[in-house]
Coordinates of C-alpha atoms in Angstrom, one line a residue:
Chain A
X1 CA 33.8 -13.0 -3.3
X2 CA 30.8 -10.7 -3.2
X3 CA 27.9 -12.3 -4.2
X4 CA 26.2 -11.1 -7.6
X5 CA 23.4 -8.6 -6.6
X6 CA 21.5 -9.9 -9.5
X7 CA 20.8 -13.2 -8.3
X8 CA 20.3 -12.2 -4.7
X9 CA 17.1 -10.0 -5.8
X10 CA 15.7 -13.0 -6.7
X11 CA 16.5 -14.8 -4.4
X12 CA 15.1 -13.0 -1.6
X13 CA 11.7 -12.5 -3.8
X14 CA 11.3 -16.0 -3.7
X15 CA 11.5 -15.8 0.0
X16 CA 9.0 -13.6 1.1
X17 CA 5.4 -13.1 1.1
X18 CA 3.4 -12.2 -1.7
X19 CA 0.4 -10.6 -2.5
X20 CA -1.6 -10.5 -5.9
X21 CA -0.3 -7.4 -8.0
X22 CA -3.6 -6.4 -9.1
X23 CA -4.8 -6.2 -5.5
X24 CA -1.7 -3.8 -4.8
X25 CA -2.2 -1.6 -8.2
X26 CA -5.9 -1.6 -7.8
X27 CA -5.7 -0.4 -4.2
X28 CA -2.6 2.4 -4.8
X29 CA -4.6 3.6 -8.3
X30 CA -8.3 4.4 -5.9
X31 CA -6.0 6.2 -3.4
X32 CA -4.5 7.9 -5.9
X33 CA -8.1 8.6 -7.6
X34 CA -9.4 9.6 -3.9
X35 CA -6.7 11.7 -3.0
X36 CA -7.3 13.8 -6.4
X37 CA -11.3 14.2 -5.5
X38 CA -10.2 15.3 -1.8
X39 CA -7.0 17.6 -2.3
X40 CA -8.1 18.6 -5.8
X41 CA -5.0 19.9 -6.7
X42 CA -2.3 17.9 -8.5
X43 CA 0.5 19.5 -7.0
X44 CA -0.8 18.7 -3.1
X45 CA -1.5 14.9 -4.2
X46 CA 1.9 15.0 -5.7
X47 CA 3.4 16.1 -2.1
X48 CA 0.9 13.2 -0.4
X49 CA 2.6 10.7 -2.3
X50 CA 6.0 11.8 -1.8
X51 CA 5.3 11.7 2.1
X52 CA 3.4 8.7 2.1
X53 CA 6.7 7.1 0.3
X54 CA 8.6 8.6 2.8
X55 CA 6.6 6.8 5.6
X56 CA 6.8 3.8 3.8
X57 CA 10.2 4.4 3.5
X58 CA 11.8 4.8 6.8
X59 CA 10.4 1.5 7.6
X60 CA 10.8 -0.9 4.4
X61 CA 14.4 -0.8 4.6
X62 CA 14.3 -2.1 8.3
X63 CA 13.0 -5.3 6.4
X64 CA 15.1 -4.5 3.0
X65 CA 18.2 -4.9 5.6
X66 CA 16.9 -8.2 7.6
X67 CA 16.0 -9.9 4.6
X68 CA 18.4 -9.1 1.8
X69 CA 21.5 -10.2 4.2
X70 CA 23.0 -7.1 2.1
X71 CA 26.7 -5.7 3.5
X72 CA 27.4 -2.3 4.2
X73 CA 27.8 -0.6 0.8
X74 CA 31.3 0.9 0.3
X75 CA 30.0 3.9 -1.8
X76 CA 26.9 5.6 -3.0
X77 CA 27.6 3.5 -6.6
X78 CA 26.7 0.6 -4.9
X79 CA 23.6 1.9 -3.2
X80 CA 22.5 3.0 -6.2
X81 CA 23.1 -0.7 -7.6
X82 CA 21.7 -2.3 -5.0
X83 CA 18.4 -0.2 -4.5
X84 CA 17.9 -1.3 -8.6
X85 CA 18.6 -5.0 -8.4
X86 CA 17.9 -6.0 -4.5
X87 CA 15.3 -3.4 -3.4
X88 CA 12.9 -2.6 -6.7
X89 CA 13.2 -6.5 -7.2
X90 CA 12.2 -7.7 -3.6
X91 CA 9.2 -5.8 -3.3
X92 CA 7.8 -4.9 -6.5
X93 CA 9.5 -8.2 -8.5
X94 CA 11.3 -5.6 -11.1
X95 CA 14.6 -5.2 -11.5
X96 CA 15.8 -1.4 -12.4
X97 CA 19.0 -0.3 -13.9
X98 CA 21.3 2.2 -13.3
X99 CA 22.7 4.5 -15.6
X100 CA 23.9 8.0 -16.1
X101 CA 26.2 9.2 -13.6
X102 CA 27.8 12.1 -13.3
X103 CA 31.3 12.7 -13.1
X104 CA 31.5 13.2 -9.1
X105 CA 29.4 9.5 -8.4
X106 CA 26.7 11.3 -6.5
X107 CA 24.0 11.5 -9.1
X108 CA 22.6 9.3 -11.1
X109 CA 19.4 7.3 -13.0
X110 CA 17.5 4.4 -11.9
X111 CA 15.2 3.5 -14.6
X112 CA 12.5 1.3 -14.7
X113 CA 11.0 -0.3 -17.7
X114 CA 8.5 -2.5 -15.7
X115 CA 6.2 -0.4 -13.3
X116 CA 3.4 -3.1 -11.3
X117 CA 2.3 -0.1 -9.9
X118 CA 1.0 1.3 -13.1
X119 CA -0.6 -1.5 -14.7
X120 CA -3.4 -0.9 -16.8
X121 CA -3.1 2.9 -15.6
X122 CA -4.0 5.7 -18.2
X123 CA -3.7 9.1 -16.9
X124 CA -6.7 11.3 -17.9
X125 CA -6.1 14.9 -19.4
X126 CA -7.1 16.5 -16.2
X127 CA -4.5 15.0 -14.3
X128 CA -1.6 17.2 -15.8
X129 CA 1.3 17.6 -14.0
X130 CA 0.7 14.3 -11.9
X131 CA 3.1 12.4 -10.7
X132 CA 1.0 9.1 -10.7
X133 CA 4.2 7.2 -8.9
X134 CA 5.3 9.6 -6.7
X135 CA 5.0 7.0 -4.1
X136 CA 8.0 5.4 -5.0
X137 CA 10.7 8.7 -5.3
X138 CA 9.4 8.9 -1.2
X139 CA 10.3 5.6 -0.4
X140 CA 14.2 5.5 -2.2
X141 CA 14.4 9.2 0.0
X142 CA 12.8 7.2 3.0
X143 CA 14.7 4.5 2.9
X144 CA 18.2 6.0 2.1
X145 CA 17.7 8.7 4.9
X146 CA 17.3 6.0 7.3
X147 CA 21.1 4.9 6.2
X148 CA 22.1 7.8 6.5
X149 CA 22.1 9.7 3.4
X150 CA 20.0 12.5 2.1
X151 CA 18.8 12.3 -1.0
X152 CA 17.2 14.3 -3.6
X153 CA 14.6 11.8 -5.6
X154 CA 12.7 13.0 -8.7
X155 CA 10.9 11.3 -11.6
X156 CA 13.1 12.9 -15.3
X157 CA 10.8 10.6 -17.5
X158 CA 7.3 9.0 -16.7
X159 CA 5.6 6.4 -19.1
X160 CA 2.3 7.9 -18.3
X161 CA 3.5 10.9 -20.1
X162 CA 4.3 9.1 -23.1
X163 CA 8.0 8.6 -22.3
X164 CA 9.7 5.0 -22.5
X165 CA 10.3 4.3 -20.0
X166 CA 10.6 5.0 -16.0
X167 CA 13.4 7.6 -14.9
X168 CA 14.4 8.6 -11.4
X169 CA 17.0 10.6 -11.1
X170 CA 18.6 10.2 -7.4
X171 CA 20.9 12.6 -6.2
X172 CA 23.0 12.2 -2.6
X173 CA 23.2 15.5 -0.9
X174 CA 24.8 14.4 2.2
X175 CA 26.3 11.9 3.5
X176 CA 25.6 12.2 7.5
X177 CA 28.4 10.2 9.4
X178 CA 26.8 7.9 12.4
X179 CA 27.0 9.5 15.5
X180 CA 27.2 7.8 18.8
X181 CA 24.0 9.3 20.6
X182 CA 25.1 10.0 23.6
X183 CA 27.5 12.6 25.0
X184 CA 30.6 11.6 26.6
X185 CA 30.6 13.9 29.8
X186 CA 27.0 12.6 30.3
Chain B
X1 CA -0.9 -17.4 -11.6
X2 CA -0.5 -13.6 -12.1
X3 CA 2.1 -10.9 -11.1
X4 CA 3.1 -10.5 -8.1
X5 CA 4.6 -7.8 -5.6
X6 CA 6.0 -8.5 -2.0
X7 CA 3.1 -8.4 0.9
X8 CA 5.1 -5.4 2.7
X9 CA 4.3 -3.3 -0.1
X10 CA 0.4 -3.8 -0.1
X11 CA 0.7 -3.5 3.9
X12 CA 2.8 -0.2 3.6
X13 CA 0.5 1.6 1.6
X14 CA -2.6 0.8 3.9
X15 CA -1.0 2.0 6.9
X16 CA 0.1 4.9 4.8
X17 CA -3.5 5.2 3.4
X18 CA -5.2 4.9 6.9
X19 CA -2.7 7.6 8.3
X20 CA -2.8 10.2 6.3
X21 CA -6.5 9.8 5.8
X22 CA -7.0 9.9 10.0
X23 CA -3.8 12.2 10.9
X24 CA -3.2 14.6 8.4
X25 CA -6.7 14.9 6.3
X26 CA -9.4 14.5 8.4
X27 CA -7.4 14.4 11.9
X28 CA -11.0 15.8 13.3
X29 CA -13.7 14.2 11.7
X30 CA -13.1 10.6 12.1
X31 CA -16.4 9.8 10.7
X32 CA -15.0 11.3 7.6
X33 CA -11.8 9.6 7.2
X34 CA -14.0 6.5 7.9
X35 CA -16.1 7.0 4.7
X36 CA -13.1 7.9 2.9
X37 CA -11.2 5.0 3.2
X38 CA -14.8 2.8 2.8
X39 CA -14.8 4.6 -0.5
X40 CA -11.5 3.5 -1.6
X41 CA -12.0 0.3 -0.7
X42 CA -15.0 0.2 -2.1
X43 CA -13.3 1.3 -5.7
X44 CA -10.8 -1.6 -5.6
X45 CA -13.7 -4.0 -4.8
X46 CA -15.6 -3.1 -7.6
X47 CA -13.1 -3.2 -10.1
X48 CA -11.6 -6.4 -8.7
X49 CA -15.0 -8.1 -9.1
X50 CA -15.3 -7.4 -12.5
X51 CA -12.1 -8.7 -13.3
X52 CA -13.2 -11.9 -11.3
X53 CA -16.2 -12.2 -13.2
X54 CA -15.8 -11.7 -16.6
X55 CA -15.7 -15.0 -18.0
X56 CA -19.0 -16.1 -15.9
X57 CA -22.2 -16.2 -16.3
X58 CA -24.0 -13.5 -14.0
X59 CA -25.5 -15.3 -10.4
X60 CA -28.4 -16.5 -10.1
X61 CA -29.3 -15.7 -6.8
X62 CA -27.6 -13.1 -3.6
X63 CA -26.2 -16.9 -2.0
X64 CA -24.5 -17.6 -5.1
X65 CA -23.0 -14.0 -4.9
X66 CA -21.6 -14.0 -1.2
X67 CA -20.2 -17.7 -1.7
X68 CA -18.4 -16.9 -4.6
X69 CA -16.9 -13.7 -2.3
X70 CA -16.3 -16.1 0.1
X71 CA -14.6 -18.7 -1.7
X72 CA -12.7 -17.2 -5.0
X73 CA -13.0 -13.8 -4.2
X74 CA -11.3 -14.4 -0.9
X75 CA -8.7 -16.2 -2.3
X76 CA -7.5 -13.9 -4.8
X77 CA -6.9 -11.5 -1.9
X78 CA -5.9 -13.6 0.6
X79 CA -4.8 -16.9 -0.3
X80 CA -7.9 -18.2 1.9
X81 CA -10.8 -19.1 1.6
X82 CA -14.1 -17.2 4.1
X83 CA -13.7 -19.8 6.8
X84 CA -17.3 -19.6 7.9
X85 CA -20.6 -18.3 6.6
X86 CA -24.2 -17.4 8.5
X87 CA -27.2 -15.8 7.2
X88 CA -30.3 -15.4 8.5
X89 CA -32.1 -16.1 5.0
X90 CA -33.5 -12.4 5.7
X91 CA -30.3 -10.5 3.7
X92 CA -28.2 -10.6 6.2
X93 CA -24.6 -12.7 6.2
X94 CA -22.0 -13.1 8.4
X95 CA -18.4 -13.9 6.9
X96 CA -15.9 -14.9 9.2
X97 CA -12.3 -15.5 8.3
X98 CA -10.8 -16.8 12.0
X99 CA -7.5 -15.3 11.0
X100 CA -8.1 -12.6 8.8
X101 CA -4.4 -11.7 6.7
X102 CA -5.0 -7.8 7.1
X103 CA -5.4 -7.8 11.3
X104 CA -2.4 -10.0 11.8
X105 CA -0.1 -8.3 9.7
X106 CA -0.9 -4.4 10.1
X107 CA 1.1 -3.8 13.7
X108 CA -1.0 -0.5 15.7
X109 CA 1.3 1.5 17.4
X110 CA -0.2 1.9 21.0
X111 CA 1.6 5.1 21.7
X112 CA -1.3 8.1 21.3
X113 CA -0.5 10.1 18.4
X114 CA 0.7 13.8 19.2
X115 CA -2.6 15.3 20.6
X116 CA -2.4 19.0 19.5
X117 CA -5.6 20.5 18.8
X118 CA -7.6 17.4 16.7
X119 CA -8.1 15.7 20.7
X120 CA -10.2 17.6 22.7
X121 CA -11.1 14.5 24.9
X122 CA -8.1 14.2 27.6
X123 CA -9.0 10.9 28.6
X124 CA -8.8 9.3 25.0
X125 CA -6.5 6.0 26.5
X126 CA -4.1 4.2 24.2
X127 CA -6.3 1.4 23.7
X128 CA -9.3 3.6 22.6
X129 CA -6.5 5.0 20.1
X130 CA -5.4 1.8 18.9
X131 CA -9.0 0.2 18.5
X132 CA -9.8 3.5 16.7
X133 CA -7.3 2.9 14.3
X134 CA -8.2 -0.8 13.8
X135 CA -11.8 -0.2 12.9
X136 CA -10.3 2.5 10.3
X137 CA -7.8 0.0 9.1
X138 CA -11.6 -2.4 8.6
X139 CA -13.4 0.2 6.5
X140 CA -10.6 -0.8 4.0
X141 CA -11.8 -3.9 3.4
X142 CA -15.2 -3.7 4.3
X143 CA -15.5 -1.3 1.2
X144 CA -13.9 -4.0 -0.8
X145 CA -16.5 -6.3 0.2
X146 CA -19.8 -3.8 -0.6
X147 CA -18.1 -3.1 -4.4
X148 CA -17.4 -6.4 -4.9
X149 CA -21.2 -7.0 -4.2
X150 CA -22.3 -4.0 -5.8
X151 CA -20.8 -4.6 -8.9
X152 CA -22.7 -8.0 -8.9
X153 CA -26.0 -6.1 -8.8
X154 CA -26.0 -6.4 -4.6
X155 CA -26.4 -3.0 -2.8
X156 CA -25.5 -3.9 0.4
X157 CA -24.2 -2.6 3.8
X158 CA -20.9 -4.2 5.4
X159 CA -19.3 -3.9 9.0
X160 CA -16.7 -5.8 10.5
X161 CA -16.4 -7.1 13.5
X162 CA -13.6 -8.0 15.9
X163 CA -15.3 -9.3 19.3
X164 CA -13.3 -12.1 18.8
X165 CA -10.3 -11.8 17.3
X166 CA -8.0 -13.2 15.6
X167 CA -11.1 -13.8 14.2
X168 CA -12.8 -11.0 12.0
X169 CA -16.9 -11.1 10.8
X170 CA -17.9 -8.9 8.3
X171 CA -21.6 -8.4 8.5
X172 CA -23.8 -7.9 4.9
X173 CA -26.9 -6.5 5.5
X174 CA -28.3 -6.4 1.7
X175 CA -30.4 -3.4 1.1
X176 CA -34.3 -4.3 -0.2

């Protein structure tokens, strides 16, 4: 029987190293603040973050993989599952849920109630049009590239903006079959 | 105890930090990138300190100041305490954590980043590359150490360093 993903999030939380959460948000809420006094616009620092996610990314779910012990998901439903109860919970202690999906299975919500990153953040009216956790839409597309599957990751509701709660709304653009690297006549 | 969030997330957005700050912004300038990431260290430190000191009375003297970084300060962050502590009693300190959490953890990739235009000195080596990126990776926390002071009333200037690792000294020099 497959074990509950639920649980497992914990589980593996309780297993790895921590780090004070005020340290983290502190430190991600001055590079955000820096980025904003050295690319000015809100739009650039919106694309920083989204590539610094990325980075993140392609390397978290080498450790996501090693530590979470989870199997090969049979579809992008349970990606989507286990990304909100294994991955948001082993790193940032939050578990997400996953709702709305559309009729085809490759679309769908994650949304986040709890946000560590965001604590004690208020967004000042100069920062319109920021997405403060943009970090985190690079790292699901990061991270799911490197399983191969492209992804389009963008935020539909932002508690900074009044909303909520947290939405991401992930979308699977193509699922790129594993290819054996090497040529056969080579 | 308060929230926490898994080490790899902290350690990601450093690397990210120092990257982007070295590669992509100020690729050129290192001496810029340097006082960038000083100043977001710097930031943190500051706001962290006044969180760790609200309920205190204010210190009585710069000692008091530098052990409390050393001891709870140090702790918060990482888990340690500052294992030793020099001064000359003439504003200057030396903090040394022999195994400091930041060095051990952050892995330097030794392959020189794609040269392009930003390296116009050929015979930049690997090593010079990945020491280059360690001392960046330092003005992270060496910020957090000069706005930890300075919100204690302490201008200050801080440098690390890593003659002897694991070991890692970060040097006050407290300004008159």
């Amino acid at each position: 029987m497959a074990p509950l993903p639920a649980r497992s999030g914990d589980a593996v939380f309780a297993n790895i190293e921590h780090v004070n959460s005020e340290l983290f948000t502190l430190t991600y809420g001055a590079i955000v603040r820096q980025l904003l006094t050295d690319l000015e616009e809100v739009e650039e620092v919106n694309k920083q973050l989204d590539q610094m996610g990325y980075n993140i990314g392609i390397r978290l779910i080498d450790e996501f993989l090693a530590k979470s012990n989870v199997s090969r998901c049979v579809d992008f439903k349970e990606t989507a599952e286990v990304i909100a109860k294994v991955g948001f919970k082993m790193f940032l202690g939050v578990s997400a849920t996953v709702t709305n999906w559309d009729t085809e299975g490759t679309s769908c919500s994650l949304v986040l109630e709890d946000n560590p990153l965001v604590d004690f953040v208020e967004l000042p009216d100069t920062c319109q049009g920021l997405c403060y956790c943009n970090i985190l839409s690079g790292v699901i597309r990061g991270a799911l590239e490197m399983v191969s599957m492209k992804t389009e990751v963008t935020w539909v509701r932002d508690m900074l903006n009044g909303d909520d709660v947290y939405e991401l709304r992930v979308k699977l653009l193509k699922q790129v079959l594993e290819e054996y690297p090497y040529k056969d006549d080579e | 105890m308060g929230r926490e969030v898994a080490e790899s997330c902290l350690d990601g957005v450093m690397i990210e930090m120092v990257s982007a700050y070295c590669t992509r912004f100020y690729a050129t300038k290192p001496e810029l990138a340097a006082r960038r990431i000083e100043a977001i260290g710097y930031q943190v430190g500051h706001q962290l300190s006044e969180r760790y000191t609200m309920e205190r009375p204010r210190f009585t003297d710069h000692l008091e100041a530098i052990k409390f970084i050393c001891k709870d300060f140090w702790s918060e962050l990482f888990k340690k305490q500052i294992d030793n502590l020099k001064t000359n009693h003439r504003g200057t300190f030396v903090l040394q954590d022999n195994h400091f959490r930041w060095l051990t953890r952050i892995s330097i990739d030794p392959t020189p980043e794609s040269t392009e235009a930003s390296s116009n000195d050929p015979s930049v080596t690997a090593e010079n590359k990945a020491s280059q990126t360690t001392n960046m990776h330092l003005c992270f926390p060496c910020g957090i150490i000069r706005g930890a002071l300075s919100n204690l009333g302490i201008p200050c200037a801080v440098t690390a360093d890593i003659s002897n690792l694991p070991a890692c000294s970060f040097v006050v020099r407290i300004k008159a």
